Amino acid sequence: MSHCLEEIHEAQVVAAGKAQGRWLRRFGPFAGSAMAAALLTACASLPEPASRTPSQALADTAGTRLGRALAPGQAQHPGQSVFYPLSSGPDALVARLALARGAERSLDLQYYIFDGDLTGKTLLAAVVAAADRGVRVRLLLDDLHLSGQDRELAAIDAHPNIEVRLFNPFANRSARWLEFATDFRRLDRRMHNKSMTADNQLTVVGGRNIGDPYFSASTATDFSDFDVLAGGPVVPQVSAVFDDYWNGAASYPVASLMPAPADAQAEVQALRTYLDEHAAEARGSDYARELLDSGMAQALEGGKVPAYWGQGSVIADQAVKVTLPPEDNSSHAIPKLVHLLDSAQRELALVSPYFVPNATAVDWLAGMARRGVRVGILTNSFAATDVSAVHAGYAPTRKALLAAGIQLYELKPSAYAEMAHEGHRSLISKSRASLHAKSYMVDRHLLFVGSLNLDPRSARLNTEMGVVVDNAALCTQLGAALDERLLDVAYKVMLEPDPAGGEPKLVWVTRDNGLLRTYDSEPDMSVFQHFGQGLLRLLPLQEEL
């Protein structure tokens, strides 16, 4: 499974039979079943719900090390939560490692993708080490990207302090492609949430999956992403979302889906040995040195993590969303997010890698612009996106948005090269940039950070979550940083009048080496790719994007 795929985008790959395992390769690749065997097992069914035992986040954790560290600040800011932005990949990984190493009672992890690459194994090693210390670990993963990894999942689950559950899993573990073809309506609904919570005291929520592209450790694609580390009253809200999914009907214990290891103790020890070997090898890497030099690592070492205090809340889909018809929005997060965004009086800044507004959304944004709200949108350019079909769904809306007075920017694939002299880019990653952050800012004091894209798939099919931060200082800082370099890292899409009085045409304006440059055709798009985009726009994919 390519690191690049994210929304329906993956579903189409699986349906085409191209899905591959992405976890620990200790036991060799998935070999696949013969067609006859696949047909015989196509009718595999999921186990009865009685096989899952409910559990909840721990409530009495104020006396933990993390709880004691937060107590003085909470006493000074009663009822408020504390937030620390995680803009860089190394900072985001260091924060997660710090949670795993600081946990004393519990770790709850909920992820759409958890790769078995450099960063994935590094985090897994820290999680297993926490379990070895007696920390209760609950690991909830979407099953879409876990093809061929059952033995590894069973080994992790065999640890006495770790339980693994899979969300909306494939019943047929050996012929997933066939089940996808026969049960598409169910398997098309995925859990896109991303959170990691330690001791119900500190949490990381945002847009990052677990894998090298999300932490600036990849040499192929470097996802520009954003998370927040949070503490205070917002954390139990995140834990409540986790519990809803963990105990929901769509989450199945690994033990109910696959055979337990014949010798569980030996499998767990083999897992430890494998992760220890990885850790020893990784310590001497350039990326490990970059982690030690990261701003987050330095702040933690000096005990001076910058704190932004303010009201915090969670916006999340209910887990039951995947069992209800897509048109039933009673469990959806989107209406709550729209209500938040609609409160803008002066400025609305939207950052979404997959931005596919339907006609209603275009009219809504145009209405905001008409009432005087300055609306700015940053999404991926064609060359930066990892999903061509999404660009094909978005591109036809550009002229209507621009005609309504909305400012539209598209990230350049060379964005990190443009920022290198400012120290914003990983020294390790030599890859192209691709926007992956989902953050929405209202009047420079309200900020949503999470997994929710502004596209039909996030709205109707997948489950999503995020946190809302009310802090003007944080929003002003983030907004100013984006404004300062936006024209360097992105194309500003504009309408240019036709001198002959015809329809205005699109142009792309950017700044290269301090000089403005204008493109009168889509940058980095060949004639063949332009033709391909035209074909994609003819396909009935809108609701799947």
Coordinates of C-alpha atoms in Angstrom, one line a residue:
M1 CA 0.0 0.0 0.0
S2 CA 1.5 3.2 -1.0
H3 CA 2.3 5.7 1.7
C4 CA 0.6 8.3 -0.5
L5 CA -3.0 7.1 -0.3
E6 CA -5.3 8.5 2.2
E7 CA -9.1 8.7 1.7
I8 CA -11.2 6.6 -0.8
H9 CA -8.1 6.7 -2.5
E10 CA -7.1 3.6 -0.6
A11 CA -10.4 1.8 -1.2
Q12 CA -9.8 1.9 -4.9
V13 CA -6.4 0.5 -4.5
V14 CA -7.6 -2.4 -2.3
A15 CA -10.4 -3.1 -4.8
A16 CA -7.8 -3.4 -7.5
G17 CA -6.0 -6.0 -5.5
K18 CA -2.9 -3.9 -4.9
A19 CA -3.1 -3.7 -1.1
Q20 CA 0.1 -4.8 0.7
G21 CA 0.9 -5.2 4.4
R22 CA 2.6 -2.2 6.0
W23 CA 3.7 -3.6 9.4
L24 CA 6.7 -5.5 10.7
R25 CA 8.2 -7.7 8.0
R26 CA 9.8 -10.2 10.4
F27 CA 7.7 -13.1 9.1
G28 CA 7.8 -12.4 5.4
P29 CA 5.3 -11.0 3.0
F30 CA 1.7 -12.1 2.6
A31 CA 1.6 -14.9 0.0
G32 CA -2.1 -14.9 -0.7
S33 CA -4.6 -17.8 -1.2
A34 CA -5.3 -19.6 -4.4
M35 CA -8.5 -18.6 -6.2
A36 CA -10.3 -21.8 -5.2
A37 CA -9.5 -21.3 -1.5
A38 CA -10.5 -17.7 -1.7
L39 CA -13.9 -18.6 -3.2
L40 CA -14.4 -21.2 -0.5
T41 CA -13.7 -18.7 2.3
A42 CA -15.5 -15.7 0.7
C43 CA -18.4 -16.1 3.0
A44 CA -16.4 -15.6 6.2
S45 CA -18.3 -13.7 8.8
L46 CA -17.3 -11.5 11.7
P47 CA -17.5 -12.9 15.3
E48 CA -20.5 -12.1 17.5
P49 CA -20.3 -8.8 19.5
A50 CA -20.2 -10.8 22.7
S51 CA -16.5 -11.4 22.1
R52 CA -15.5 -7.9 23.1
T53 CA -15.1 -6.8 26.8
P54 CA -15.9 -3.1 27.5
S55 CA -13.3 -0.9 29.1
Q56 CA -13.0 2.8 29.8
A57 CA -10.3 5.4 30.2
L58 CA -8.8 5.6 33.7
A59 CA -10.2 8.5 35.7
D60 CA -8.0 8.5 38.9
T61 CA -4.7 9.6 37.3
A62 CA -4.1 13.0 38.8
G63 CA -1.4 11.5 41.0
T64 CA 0.7 10.3 38.1
R65 CA 3.9 12.0 37.0
L66 CA 2.0 13.7 34.1
G67 CA -0.9 14.7 36.3
R68 CA 1.5 16.3 38.9
A69 CA 3.3 18.1 36.2
L70 CA 0.1 19.7 34.9
A71 CA -1.3 20.5 38.3
P72 CA 0.4 23.9 38.9
G73 CA -0.7 25.3 35.5
Q74 CA -4.2 24.1 35.9
A75 CA -4.4 25.8 39.3
Q76 CA -3.5 29.1 37.6
H77 CA -5.9 28.5 34.7
P78 CA -8.9 26.8 36.2
G79 CA -11.2 25.2 33.6
Q80 CA -8.8 25.8 30.8
S81 CA -6.7 23.4 28.8
V82 CA -3.1 23.8 27.7
F83 CA -1.9 23.3 24.1
Y84 CA 1.5 23.1 22.4
P85 CA 1.5 23.1 18.5
L86 CA 3.5 20.4 16.7
S87 CA 4.2 21.8 13.3
S88 CA 7.4 19.9 12.5
G89 CA 7.6 16.1 11.9
P90 CA 10.5 15.5 14.4
D91 CA 8.6 17.5 17.1
A92 CA 5.5 15.5 16.5
L93 CA 7.3 12.2 16.9
V94 CA 9.3 13.3 20.0
A95 CA 6.0 14.3 21.6
R96 CA 4.5 10.9 21.1
L97 CA 7.7 9.2 22.4
A98 CA 7.5 11.4 25.4
L99 CA 4.0 10.3 26.1
A100 CA 4.9 6.7 25.8
R101 CA 7.9 7.0 28.1
G102 CA 6.1 9.2 30.6
A103 CA 3.0 7.1 31.0
E104 CA 2.5 5.3 34.3
R105 CA -1.1 3.9 34.1
S106 CA -2.4 3.9 30.5
L107 CA -1.8 4.5 26.8
D108 CA -4.6 4.8 24.3
L109 CA -3.7 5.0 20.6
Q110 CA -6.2 5.3 17.8
Y111 CA -4.8 5.5 14.2
Y112 CA -5.9 5.1 10.6
I113 CA -2.4 4.1 9.5
F114 CA 0.4 2.7 11.7
D115 CA 3.4 1.7 9.5
G116 CA 6.2 -0.6 10.4
D117 CA 8.9 1.7 9.1
L118 CA 11.6 3.6 11.0
T119 CA 9.3 5.9 12.9
G120 CA 6.5 3.3 13.4
K121 CA 8.8 0.8 14.9
T122 CA 10.4 3.4 17.1
L123 CA 7.1 4.4 18.5
L124 CA 6.0 0.8 18.8
A125 CA 9.1 0.0 20.8
A126 CA 8.3 2.8 23.2
V127 CA 4.7 1.5 23.6
V128 CA 5.9 -2.1 24.3
A129 CA 8.4 -0.8 26.8
A130 CA 5.6 1.1 28.5
A131 CA 3.5 -2.1 28.6
D132 CA 6.6 -3.9 30.1
R133 CA 6.5 -1.3 32.9
G134 CA 2.9 -2.3 33.7
V135 CA 1.1 0.4 31.6
R136 CA -2.3 -0.7 30.2
V137 CA -2.1 -0.2 26.4
R138 CA -5.2 -0.1 24.2
L139 CA -4.3 0.0 20.4
L140 CA -7.2 0.7 18.0
L141 CA -6.3 0.6 14.3
D142 CA -8.3 0.8 11.2
D143 CA -8.0 -2.5 9.4
L144 CA -7.7 -1.2 5.8
H145 CA -3.9 -1.0 5.7
L146 CA -3.1 -4.2 7.7
S147 CA -3.2 -6.8 5.0
G148 CA -0.9 -9.7 5.7
Q149 CA 0.0 -8.5 9.2
D150 CA -2.1 -10.9 11.3
R151 CA 0.8 -12.7 12.9
E152 CA 2.4 -9.4 13.9
L153 CA -0.8 -8.1 15.3
A154 CA -1.4 -11.3 17.3
A155 CA 2.1 -11.1 18.7
I156 CA 1.6 -7.5 19.9
D157 CA -1.8 -8.5 21.3
A158 CA -0.3 -11.4 23.1
H159 CA 1.5 -9.0 25.5
P160 CA -0.4 -9.3 28.8
N161 CA -0.7 -5.5 29.1
I162 CA -1.6 -4.7 25.4
E163 CA -5.0 -5.3 23.7
V164 CA -5.3 -4.6 20.0
R165 CA -8.7 -4.0 18.3
L166 CA -9.4 -3.5 14.6
F167 CA -12.0 -1.1 13.3
N168 CA -14.5 -2.4 10.7
P169 CA -12.2 -5.3 9.9
F170 CA -12.2 -7.8 7.1
A171 CA -13.7 -11.1 8.2
N172 CA -11.8 -12.9 5.4
R173 CA -8.2 -12.4 6.5
S174 CA -6.7 -14.2 3.5
A175 CA -8.7 -12.8 0.6
R176 CA -9.5 -9.3 1.5
W177 CA -9.8 -8.1 -2.1
L178 CA -12.6 -10.6 -2.7
E179 CA -14.5 -9.5 0.4
F180 CA -14.0 -5.9 -0.6
A181 CA -15.6 -6.6 -3.9
T182 CA -18.6 -8.4 -2.2
D183 CA -19.0 -6.2 0.9
F184 CA -18.0 -2.8 -0.5
R185 CA -20.7 -0.7 1.3
R186 CA -19.4 -1.8 4.7
L187 CA -15.7 -1.8 4.0
D188 CA -15.8 1.6 2.3
R189 CA -16.4 3.2 5.7
R190 CA -13.1 3.7 7.5
M191 CA -11.9 5.2 10.8
H192 CA -9.7 8.1 10.0
N193 CA -9.2 9.4 13.6
K194 CA -5.7 10.1 15.0
S195 CA -5.0 10.4 18.7
M196 CA -2.6 9.2 21.4
T197 CA -3.4 9.7 25.1
A198 CA -1.2 9.0 28.1
D199 CA -2.7 8.5 31.6
N200 CA -5.8 10.5 30.6
Q201 CA -3.7 13.6 31.2
L202 CA -1.9 14.4 28.0
T203 CA -2.9 13.7 24.4
V204 CA -1.7 14.3 20.8
V205 CA -4.5 15.0 18.3
G206 CA -4.1 16.1 14.7
G207 CA -3.6 15.0 11.1
R208 CA -0.6 12.7 11.4
N209 CA -0.8 9.0 10.9
I210 CA 2.2 6.9 12.2
G211 CA 4.8 6.5 9.4
D212 CA 7.9 8.1 8.0
P213 CA 6.2 10.6 5.6
Y214 CA 4.3 12.2 8.5
F215 CA 7.5 12.8 10.6
S216 CA 9.9 14.1 7.9
A217 CA 11.8 10.8 7.8
S218 CA 10.9 9.7 4.2
T219 CA 12.9 10.2 1.1
A220 CA 9.8 9.9 -1.1
T221 CA 7.1 12.2 0.2
D222 CA 7.1 14.6 3.1
F223 CA 3.6 15.4 4.4
S224 CA 3.3 18.9 5.7
D225 CA 1.1 18.2 8.8
F226 CA 0.0 19.6 12.1
D227 CA -0.9 18.2 15.5
V228 CA -1.4 19.7 19.0
L229 CA -0.2 18.3 22.3
A230 CA -2.9 19.0 24.9
G231 CA -3.5 18.7 28.6
G232 CA -6.3 19.6 30.9
P233 CA -10.1 19.2 30.6
V234 CA -10.0 18.6 26.9
V235 CA -8.1 15.3 27.4
P236 CA -11.0 13.4 29.0
Q237 CA -13.1 14.5 26.1
V238 CA -10.6 12.9 23.7
S239 CA -10.6 9.8 25.9
A240 CA -14.4 9.7 25.8
V241 CA -14.2 9.6 22.0
F242 CA -11.6 6.8 22.2
D243 CA -13.9 4.8 24.5
D244 CA -16.9 5.3 22.1
Y245 CA -14.8 3.7 19.3
W246 CA -13.1 1.1 21.5
N247 CA -16.4 -0.3 22.8
G248 CA -18.4 0.3 19.6
A249 CA -19.9 -2.4 17.5
A250 CA -17.4 -1.8 14.6
S251 CA -14.3 -2.5 16.8
Y252 CA -13.2 -6.2 17.1
P253 CA -10.5 -7.6 19.4
V254 CA -7.6 -9.1 17.4
A255 CA -8.0 -12.3 19.5
S256 CA -11.5 -12.8 18.0
L257 CA -10.4 -12.4 14.4
M258 CA -7.2 -14.6 14.3
P259 CA -5.7 -17.5 16.1
A260 CA -3.6 -16.7 19.2
P261 CA 0.1 -17.6 19.0
A262 CA 0.9 -21.1 19.9
D263 CA 3.5 -19.8 22.4
A264 CA 2.4 -16.3 23.3
Q265 CA 5.4 -15.7 25.6
A266 CA 7.9 -16.6 22.9
E267 CA 6.1 -14.4 20.4
V268 CA 6.2 -11.4 22.7
Q269 CA 9.9 -12.0 23.5
A270 CA 10.6 -12.2 19.7
L271 CA 8.8 -9.0 19.2
R272 CA 10.9 -7.3 22.0
T273 CA 14.1 -8.6 20.5
Y274 CA 13.1 -7.4 17.0
L275 CA 12.3 -3.9 18.3
D276 CA 15.4 -3.8 20.5
E277 CA 17.5 -4.6 17.4
H278 CA 15.7 -1.8 15.5
A279 CA 16.3 0.6 18.3
A280 CA 20.0 -0.1 18.5
E281 CA 20.3 0.4 14.7
A282 CA 18.2 3.6 14.7
R283 CA 20.1 5.3 17.5
G284 CA 23.1 6.0 15.2
S285 CA 21.0 7.3 12.3
D286 CA 20.9 10.9 11.1
Y287 CA 17.2 11.0 11.9
A288 CA 17.8 10.0 15.5
R289 CA 20.2 12.9 15.8
E290 CA 17.6 15.2 14.3
L291 CA 15.1 14.1 16.9
L292 CA 17.5 15.0 19.7
D293 CA 18.0 18.4 18.2
S294 CA 14.3 19.1 17.7
G295 CA 12.7 22.0 19.4
M296 CA 10.4 19.7 21.3
A297 CA 13.3 17.6 22.6
Q298 CA 15.1 20.7 23.7
A299 CA 12.0 22.1 25.4
L300 CA 11.4 18.9 27.3
E301 CA 15.0 18.7 28.4
G302 CA 14.9 22.2 29.6
G303 CA 11.5 21.9 31.2
K304 CA 10.3 24.9 29.2
V305 CA 7.6 23.7 26.8
P306 CA 5.7 26.8 25.6
A307 CA 2.2 26.7 26.9
Y308 CA -1.0 28.2 25.4
W309 CA -3.9 28.1 27.8
G310 CA -7.5 28.4 26.7
Q311 CA -10.8 26.7 26.4
G312 CA -10.7 23.4 24.5
S313 CA -13.3 21.1 23.1
V314 CA -13.6 18.1 20.9
I315 CA -15.5 17.7 17.6
A316 CA -15.9 14.1 16.6
D317 CA -18.0 11.7 14.7
Q318 CA -19.7 9.0 16.8
A319 CA -18.4 5.5 16.1
V320 CA -21.9 4.4 15.0
K321 CA -21.5 6.6 11.9
V322 CA -20.1 3.8 9.9
T323 CA -23.2 1.6 10.5
L324 CA -25.7 4.3 9.5
P325 CA -26.6 5.4 6.0
P326 CA -24.3 8.2 4.8
E327 CA -27.2 10.6 4.5
D328 CA -28.1 10.2 8.2
N329 CA -26.0 13.0 9.8
S330 CA -27.2 12.5 13.3
S331 CA -23.8 11.1 14.4
H332 CA -21.7 13.4 12.2
A333 CA -19.0 15.9 13.1
I334 CA -19.5 18.1 10.1
P335 CA -22.5 20.0 11.3
K336 CA -20.6 21.0 14.5
L337 CA -17.6 22.1 12.5
V338 CA -19.7 24.1 10.1
H339 CA -21.4 25.9 13.0
L340 CA -17.9 26.8 14.3
L341 CA -16.7 28.1 10.9
D342 CA -19.9 29.9 10.3
S343 CA -19.2 32.0 13.4
A344 CA -16.5 33.9 11.6
Q345 CA -17.0 37.6 11.5
R346 CA -13.7 38.8 9.9
E347 CA -11.5 36.0 8.7
L348 CA -11.8 32.3 7.9
A349 CA -8.5 30.4 7.1
L350 CA -9.0 26.8 5.8
V351 CA -6.1 24.4 5.3
S352 CA -7.2 21.1 3.8
P353 CA -5.2 18.7 1.6
Y354 CA -8.3 17.1 0.2
F355 CA -10.6 20.0 -0.6
V356 CA -13.6 19.0 -2.7
P357 CA -16.5 21.4 -2.0
N358 CA -19.9 20.5 -3.5
A359 CA -22.2 23.2 -4.9
T360 CA -23.8 23.8 -1.5
A361 CA -20.4 24.3 0.1
V362 CA -19.3 26.7 -2.6
D363 CA -22.4 28.7 -2.1
W364 CA -21.8 28.8 1.7
L365 CA -18.3 30.0 1.3
A366 CA -19.4 32.6 -1.3
G367 CA -22.0 33.8 1.2
M368 CA -19.4 34.2 3.9
A369 CA -17.3 36.3 1.5
R370 CA -20.4 38.4 0.6
R371 CA -20.9 39.3 4.3
G372 CA -17.4 40.6 4.6
V373 CA -15.5 37.6 5.9
R374 CA -12.0 37.3 4.3
V375 CA -11.9 33.6 3.3
G376 CA -8.6 32.0 2.5
I377 CA -8.0 28.4 1.4
L378 CA -4.8 26.4 1.2
T379 CA -4.9 23.0 -0.5
N380 CA -2.6 20.9 -2.6
S381 CA -1.6 21.8 -6.2
F382 CA -1.8 19.1 -8.8
A383 CA 1.9 18.3 -8.5
A384 CA 1.8 18.2 -4.7
T385 CA -1.3 16.0 -4.2
D386 CA -1.0 12.3 -3.6
V387 CA -4.4 11.6 -5.1
S388 CA -5.1 12.8 -8.6
A389 CA -8.8 12.0 -8.4
V390 CA -9.2 14.5 -5.5
H391 CA -7.6 17.2 -7.7
A392 CA -10.0 16.4 -10.5
G393 CA -12.9 16.8 -8.0
Y394 CA -11.6 20.1 -6.7
A395 CA -10.4 21.9 -9.9
P396 CA -13.8 22.6 -11.4
T397 CA -14.8 24.7 -8.4
R398 CA -11.9 27.1 -8.6
K399 CA -13.4 29.7 -10.9
A400 CA -16.6 29.9 -8.8
L401 CA -14.7 30.3 -5.6
L402 CA -12.4 33.0 -7.0
A403 CA -15.3 34.9 -8.6
A404 CA -16.9 35.0 -5.1
G405 CA -13.8 36.8 -3.8
I406 CA -12.2 33.8 -2.0
Q407 CA -8.4 33.6 -1.9
L408 CA -7.1 30.3 -3.1
Y409 CA -3.6 28.9 -2.6
E410 CA -2.1 25.6 -3.8
L411 CA 1.0 24.1 -2.1
K412 CA 4.0 23.7 -4.4
P413 CA 5.8 20.3 -4.3
S414 CA 9.0 22.3 -3.8
A415 CA 7.7 24.0 -0.6
Y416 CA 10.3 22.4 1.6
A417 CA 13.1 23.5 -0.6
E418 CA 11.7 27.0 -0.4
M419 CA 11.7 26.8 3.4
A420 CA 15.1 25.1 3.9
H421 CA 16.9 28.3 4.6
E422 CA 14.4 29.1 7.4
G423 CA 15.1 25.8 9.1
H424 CA 11.5 24.5 8.7
R425 CA 12.4 21.4 6.8
S426 CA 13.8 18.1 8.0
L427 CA 17.5 17.7 7.2
I428 CA 16.8 14.1 6.4
S429 CA 13.9 14.2 4.0
K430 CA 14.8 14.9 0.4
S431 CA 11.3 14.4 -0.8
R432 CA 8.6 16.4 -2.4
A433 CA 6.1 18.3 -0.2
S434 CA 2.5 17.3 0.0
L435 CA 0.0 19.0 2.3
H436 CA -1.6 16.7 4.9
A437 CA -2.6 19.1 7.7
K438 CA -6.3 19.8 8.4
S439 CA -6.6 23.0 10.4
Y440 CA -9.3 25.7 10.3
M441 CA -9.0 29.1 11.9
V442 CA -11.8 31.5 12.8
D443 CA -11.0 35.2 13.4
R444 CA -7.5 34.3 14.6
H445 CA -8.7 33.1 18.0
L446 CA -10.5 29.7 17.3
L447 CA -8.5 26.9 15.8
F448 CA -9.7 23.4 14.8
V449 CA -6.9 20.8 14.4
G450 CA -7.7 17.2 13.5
S451 CA -8.3 14.6 10.8
L452 CA -11.3 16.0 9.1
N453 CA -10.9 17.1 5.5
L454 CA -13.3 19.3 3.6
D455 CA -14.5 16.6 1.3
P456 CA -17.5 14.3 0.9
R457 CA -15.6 11.3 2.2
S458 CA -14.8 12.9 5.6
A459 CA -18.4 14.3 5.8
R460 CA -20.3 11.2 4.9
L461 CA -18.2 8.0 5.0
N462 CA -15.2 8.0 7.2
T463 CA -15.1 8.9 10.9
E464 CA -13.1 11.9 12.0
M465 CA -12.1 13.9 15.0
G466 CA -10.3 17.0 16.2
V467 CA -9.9 19.5 18.9
V468 CA -10.9 23.2 19.0
V469 CA -8.5 25.6 20.7
D470 CA -9.6 29.1 21.8
N471 CA -6.3 31.1 22.1
A472 CA -5.7 34.3 20.2
A473 CA -1.9 34.3 20.8
L474 CA -1.5 30.8 19.3
C475 CA -3.7 31.6 16.3
T476 CA -2.0 34.9 15.7
Q477 CA 1.4 33.2 15.8
L478 CA 0.4 30.5 13.4
G479 CA -1.4 32.9 11.1
A480 CA 1.5 35.3 10.9
A481 CA 3.9 32.4 10.1
L482 CA 1.7 31.2 7.3
D483 CA 1.2 34.7 5.9
E484 CA 4.9 35.4 5.8
R485 CA 5.9 32.6 3.6
L486 CA 2.6 31.6 1.8
L487 CA 3.6 33.0 -1.6
D488 CA 6.9 31.3 -1.4
V489 CA 5.5 27.8 -0.7
A490 CA 2.3 28.0 -2.7
Y491 CA 0.8 29.2 -5.9
K492 CA -1.9 31.9 -5.5
V493 CA -4.6 31.0 -8.0
M494 CA -6.2 34.1 -9.6
L495 CA -8.7 35.0 -12.3
E496 CA -7.2 37.0 -15.2
P497 CA -9.7 38.9 -17.4
D498 CA -9.9 38.1 -21.1
P499 CA -9.0 41.3 -23.1
A500 CA -11.4 40.2 -25.7
G501 CA -14.2 40.0 -23.2
G502 CA -14.4 36.3 -23.0
E503 CA -14.4 34.1 -19.9
P504 CA -11.6 34.9 -17.4
K505 CA -8.8 32.4 -17.2
L506 CA -6.9 30.9 -14.3
V507 CA -3.3 32.0 -13.6
W508 CA -0.9 30.8 -10.9
V509 CA 1.3 33.4 -9.1
T510 CA 4.2 32.5 -6.8
R511 CA 7.5 33.8 -5.6
D512 CA 10.7 32.1 -6.6
N513 CA 13.9 33.3 -5.1
G514 CA 12.3 36.6 -4.2
L515 CA 10.8 37.2 -7.7
L516 CA 7.2 36.9 -8.6
R517 CA 6.4 34.4 -11.4
T518 CA 3.1 33.9 -13.2
Y519 CA 2.0 30.7 -14.9
D520 CA -0.9 30.8 -17.4
S521 CA -1.4 27.0 -17.3
E522 CA -1.5 24.5 -14.5
P523 CA 2.1 24.2 -13.1
D524 CA 3.8 20.8 -13.5
M525 CA 0.9 19.2 -15.4
S526 CA 1.7 17.6 -18.7
V527 CA -0.6 17.3 -21.7
F528 CA -1.2 13.6 -20.9
Q529 CA -1.9 14.4 -17.2
H530 CA -4.3 17.2 -18.3
F531 CA -6.1 14.6 -20.4
G532 CA -6.2 12.2 -17.5
Q533 CA -7.7 14.8 -15.2
G534 CA -10.4 15.4 -17.8
L535 CA -11.3 11.7 -17.8
L536 CA -11.4 11.5 -14.0
R537 CA -13.9 14.4 -14.0
L538 CA -16.2 12.3 -16.1
L539 CA -16.3 9.4 -13.6
P540 CA -19.0 9.3 -10.9
L541 CA -16.5 9.6 -8.0
Q542 CA -17.7 12.7 -6.3
E543 CA -19.1 11.1 -3.2
E544 CA -16.1 8.8 -2.8
L545 CA -13.5 11.6 -2.7

